Structure formats: C-alpha cells, structure tokens
Amino acid sequence: MFTHEHAFTISLSLFFPFPLRYEVTVLVRDASRLPKDTTPHHVIVGDVLKKEDVDKAVKGQDGVIVVLGTRNDTSPTTALSDGLKNILQSMSDHGVKRISACVSSFLFWERAKVPPKFVPLTEDHERMYEALKACDREWVAIFPPHIADEPARGGYKMVNDAPVGRAISKFDLAEILVNALTMDEHIGHSVGIGYPSA
C-alpha cells in the first residue's frame, strides 16, 4: 500500500516498479498528478490529514509505504508528522503491522550543519521519526541522501543507523521502500542508503 501526499517526484516513480508482485492502493490528493502510463489497482483521492481518508486506504492492506512531502515548501509545518500519526493510528485500528517510511537523511546530521532553510522541515521529519519509534507497528525508516531523477542503478547498500552515499536514484529508492517491508533485519531502524564508493 502506497500512501502519497502532494510531494516528492520520487512518489510518482514509486507506484509501479512491481506491478506483478503487489496489488497497490494509492492515496493521493490529486489523481491527475499520477503518471499517465501507470494504472494503480486502487486510487483513493483524499488527504493524509483526514483520518477517514487514511482509513479507506489502510484497511485490508498487508503493509504501508509512506512518502510524504511538501513539494518545494520548506516553511515550518506539522503536516508530515500529523499525516504519519494518522497512518500509524489507522494501521493499529486495522491490524496492519508493517510500514516503511521515507524520512530525511538530515536526521543523520548534527542540527547545526543542516542548511538553515531546511531546518523547519527537518524538525517535522524528526517528529515523524519520533512517531515511528513510539508506535507499536513494525517500522523501517529509510533515510535517503539526495534523491536523483535518474535511472535505477542497482548495487546500492542499506545500512542500519548510519548514512551511506550522497545520492540515490528515485527508482532505486522506490525499490528499497518496497523491499524494506519484508526485510526483518531493518525493522526498528533508521536505514541509510546509497551506492558504494568506487
């Protein structure tokens, strides 16, 4: 189950890397933003900030993938963490155990080293991460470095609780978020991702 809130271009690449392996339900604010060459099994138009919309998307799912964002708005917000809290509550209500969530890799950095314009948004990502750590679900927090609009490269590394690399293809990130749902070794961890140095 993919949950998408008006965000990241990465989300648009997420929906169909594995059309034959999974039945995908997508929660979107605007269905017209879905890629034209993709056909989700189920599209729910709604808002992650409305619990009733989230319930429609989560009920009956085996797992949840969360990619929330604010497009180019870096101003202070609680929309991401509030949306994630709705998702976690809905998962608990409907007995859905597994979740992988995309969270900013700035959380690996000392806060003083985060570029000032990204600090308010990073603070909401911190709230997202705290919500995951406090929940009773089986969670994985994927901390991508720069998300590159380039083809999948493969050969990436996933390391618990440490940063890896400086960039990741949005398609490789999509694969990682999906695969993380079935990788027990990453449950309960922040996961750094990237490509090994040459």
Coordinates of C-alpha atoms in Angstrom, one line a residue:
M1 CA 0.0 0.0 0.0
F2 CA 1.5 3.3 -1.0
T3 CA 0.4 6.5 0.7
H4 CA 1.3 9.7 -1.1
E5 CA 0.7 13.2 -0.1
H6 CA 1.3 16.0 -2.7
A7 CA 5.0 15.5 -2.6
F8 CA 8.3 14.4 -4.0
T9 CA 8.8 13.4 -7.6
I10 CA 10.0 10.2 -6.2
S11 CA 6.4 9.3 -5.3
L12 CA 5.5 9.3 -8.9
S13 CA 8.1 6.6 -9.7
L14 CA 7.0 4.5 -6.7
F15 CA 3.7 3.2 -7.9
F16 CA 4.7 0.6 -10.4
P17 CA 8.1 -0.9 -10.1
F18 CA 6.5 -4.2 -9.1
P19 CA 3.1 -4.4 -10.8
L20 CA 3.0 -8.2 -10.9
R21 CA 4.0 -8.8 -7.3
Y22 CA 1.7 -6.4 -5.5
E23 CA -1.8 -5.1 -5.6
V24 CA -1.2 -1.4 -5.0
T25 CA -3.6 1.1 -3.3
V26 CA -2.6 4.8 -3.6
L27 CA -3.9 7.7 -1.5
V28 CA -3.5 10.9 -3.4
R29 CA -4.8 14.5 -3.1
D30 CA -4.9 14.9 -6.9
A31 CA -5.3 11.9 -9.1
S32 CA -4.3 14.0 -12.2
R33 CA -0.8 14.0 -10.8
L34 CA -0.4 10.2 -11.2
P35 CA 1.8 9.3 -14.2
K36 CA -0.3 8.7 -17.3
D37 CA 1.4 5.4 -18.1
T38 CA 0.6 3.8 -14.7
T39 CA -2.5 2.1 -13.5
P40 CA -2.8 1.6 -9.8
H41 CA -5.2 -1.2 -8.7
H42 CA -7.0 1.3 -6.4
V43 CA -6.8 5.1 -6.3
I44 CA -8.3 6.8 -3.3
V45 CA -8.5 10.6 -3.6
G46 CA -8.1 12.1 -0.2
D47 CA -5.9 13.8 2.4
V48 CA -3.5 12.1 4.7
L49 CA -4.5 14.7 7.3
K50 CA -8.1 13.3 7.3
K51 CA -8.2 10.1 9.3
E52 CA -11.3 8.9 7.5
D53 CA -9.4 9.1 4.2
V54 CA -6.4 7.3 5.6
D55 CA -8.7 4.5 7.0
K56 CA -10.0 3.9 3.5
A57 CA -6.5 3.4 2.1
V58 CA -5.1 1.4 5.0
K59 CA -8.0 -1.1 5.7
G60 CA -7.2 -4.5 4.3
Q61 CA -3.6 -3.8 3.4
D62 CA -0.6 -6.1 4.2
G63 CA 1.8 -3.2 4.6
V64 CA 2.2 0.6 4.2
I65 CA 4.8 2.7 2.4
V66 CA 4.9 6.3 3.3
V67 CA 6.3 9.1 1.1
L68 CA 5.1 12.4 2.4
G69 CA 6.4 15.8 1.4
T70 CA 5.7 19.5 0.8
R71 CA 7.0 19.9 -2.7
N72 CA 9.2 23.0 -2.6
D73 CA 7.8 24.5 0.6
T74 CA 10.4 24.4 3.4
S75 CA 8.5 26.6 5.8
P76 CA 7.5 25.3 9.3
T77 CA 4.9 22.5 9.2
T78 CA 3.5 19.6 11.1
A79 CA 1.6 18.2 8.1
L80 CA 4.1 15.4 7.6
S81 CA 4.2 14.2 11.2
D82 CA 0.4 14.7 11.6
G83 CA -0.2 12.7 8.5
L84 CA 2.1 9.9 9.6
K85 CA 0.4 9.8 13.0
N86 CA -3.0 9.3 11.2
I87 CA -1.4 6.5 9.2
L88 CA 0.0 4.8 12.3
Q89 CA -3.3 5.0 14.2
S90 CA -5.2 3.6 11.2
M91 CA -2.7 0.8 10.9
S92 CA -3.2 0.0 14.6
D93 CA -7.0 0.2 14.2
H94 CA -7.0 -2.2 11.2
G95 CA -4.3 -4.6 12.3
V96 CA -1.7 -3.7 9.7
K97 CA 1.8 -4.4 11.1
R98 CA 4.5 -3.3 8.6
I99 CA 5.4 0.2 7.5
S100 CA 8.4 1.6 5.6
A101 CA 8.6 5.4 5.6
C102 CA 10.8 7.8 3.7
V103 CA 12.4 10.3 6.2
S104 CA 15.0 13.0 5.6
S105 CA 18.7 11.9 5.9
F106 CA 19.3 15.3 7.5
L107 CA 18.4 13.4 10.7
F108 CA 21.8 11.8 10.5
W109 CA 23.5 15.2 10.6
E110 CA 24.2 17.5 13.6
R111 CA 21.4 20.0 13.5
A112 CA 23.9 22.9 13.3
K113 CA 25.2 21.5 10.0
V114 CA 21.7 21.3 8.3
P115 CA 21.3 24.3 5.9
P116 CA 19.1 26.9 7.7
K117 CA 16.3 26.9 5.1
F118 CA 15.8 23.2 5.7
V119 CA 15.7 23.3 9.5
P120 CA 12.0 23.8 9.9
L121 CA 11.2 20.9 7.6
T122 CA 13.8 18.7 9.2
E123 CA 12.1 19.3 12.5
D124 CA 8.9 17.8 11.2
H125 CA 10.9 14.8 9.8
E126 CA 12.3 14.5 13.4
R127 CA 8.7 14.4 14.6
M128 CA 7.9 11.7 12.0
Y129 CA 10.8 9.6 13.2
E130 CA 9.8 10.0 16.9
A131 CA 6.3 8.9 16.0
L132 CA 7.7 5.8 14.3
K133 CA 9.9 5.0 17.3
A134 CA 6.9 5.4 19.7
C135 CA 4.5 3.3 17.7
D136 CA 3.5 -0.4 18.2
R137 CA 4.0 -1.3 14.5
E138 CA 6.9 -3.0 12.8
W139 CA 8.6 0.0 11.1
V140 CA 11.6 0.9 9.0
A141 CA 12.7 4.5 8.4
I142 CA 14.5 4.9 5.1
F143 CA 16.9 7.9 5.2
P144 CA 17.8 8.7 1.6
P145 CA 20.5 11.1 0.6
H146 CA 19.9 13.4 -2.4
I147 CA 17.1 11.8 -4.5
A148 CA 18.3 11.9 -8.1
D149 CA 16.0 12.0 -11.1
E150 CA 18.0 9.3 -13.0
P151 CA 17.5 5.7 -14.0
A152 CA 17.9 2.9 -11.5
R153 CA 21.5 1.8 -10.9
G154 CA 21.1 -1.1 -8.5
G155 CA 24.1 -2.1 -6.4
Y156 CA 23.0 0.1 -3.6
K157 CA 23.8 -0.5 0.1
M158 CA 21.4 -0.4 3.1
V159 CA 23.0 0.1 6.4
N160 CA 21.2 0.3 9.8
D161 CA 21.6 3.6 11.7
A162 CA 24.3 5.2 9.5
P163 CA 24.4 7.3 6.4
V164 CA 25.5 5.8 3.0
G165 CA 26.5 7.7 -0.1
R166 CA 25.5 11.1 -1.4
A167 CA 22.7 10.3 -3.8
I168 CA 20.1 7.6 -4.7
S169 CA 18.1 7.2 -7.9
K170 CA 14.4 7.7 -7.2
F171 CA 13.8 4.3 -8.8
D172 CA 16.2 2.6 -6.5
L173 CA 14.6 4.4 -3.6
A174 CA 11.2 3.1 -4.7
E175 CA 12.6 -0.5 -4.8
I176 CA 14.2 -0.1 -1.3
L177 CA 10.9 1.2 0.2
V178 CA 9.0 -1.8 -1.1
N179 CA 11.6 -4.4 -0.3
A180 CA 12.1 -3.0 3.3
L181 CA 8.7 -4.2 4.2
T182 CA 10.0 -7.8 4.1
M183 CA 13.5 -7.3 5.4
D184 CA 13.4 -8.2 9.1
E185 CA 16.9 -7.1 9.7
H186 CA 15.9 -3.5 9.2
I187 CA 12.8 -3.4 11.4
G188 CA 13.0 -0.8 14.1
H189 CA 16.0 1.0 12.5
S190 CA 16.8 4.1 10.5
V191 CA 18.4 2.9 7.3
G192 CA 21.0 4.8 5.4
I193 CA 21.0 4.1 1.7
G194 CA 23.3 4.8 -1.2
Y195 CA 25.9 3.4 -3.6
P196 CA 29.3 2.1 -2.5
S197 CA 32.3 4.3 -3.3
A198 CA 34.1 3.4 -6.4

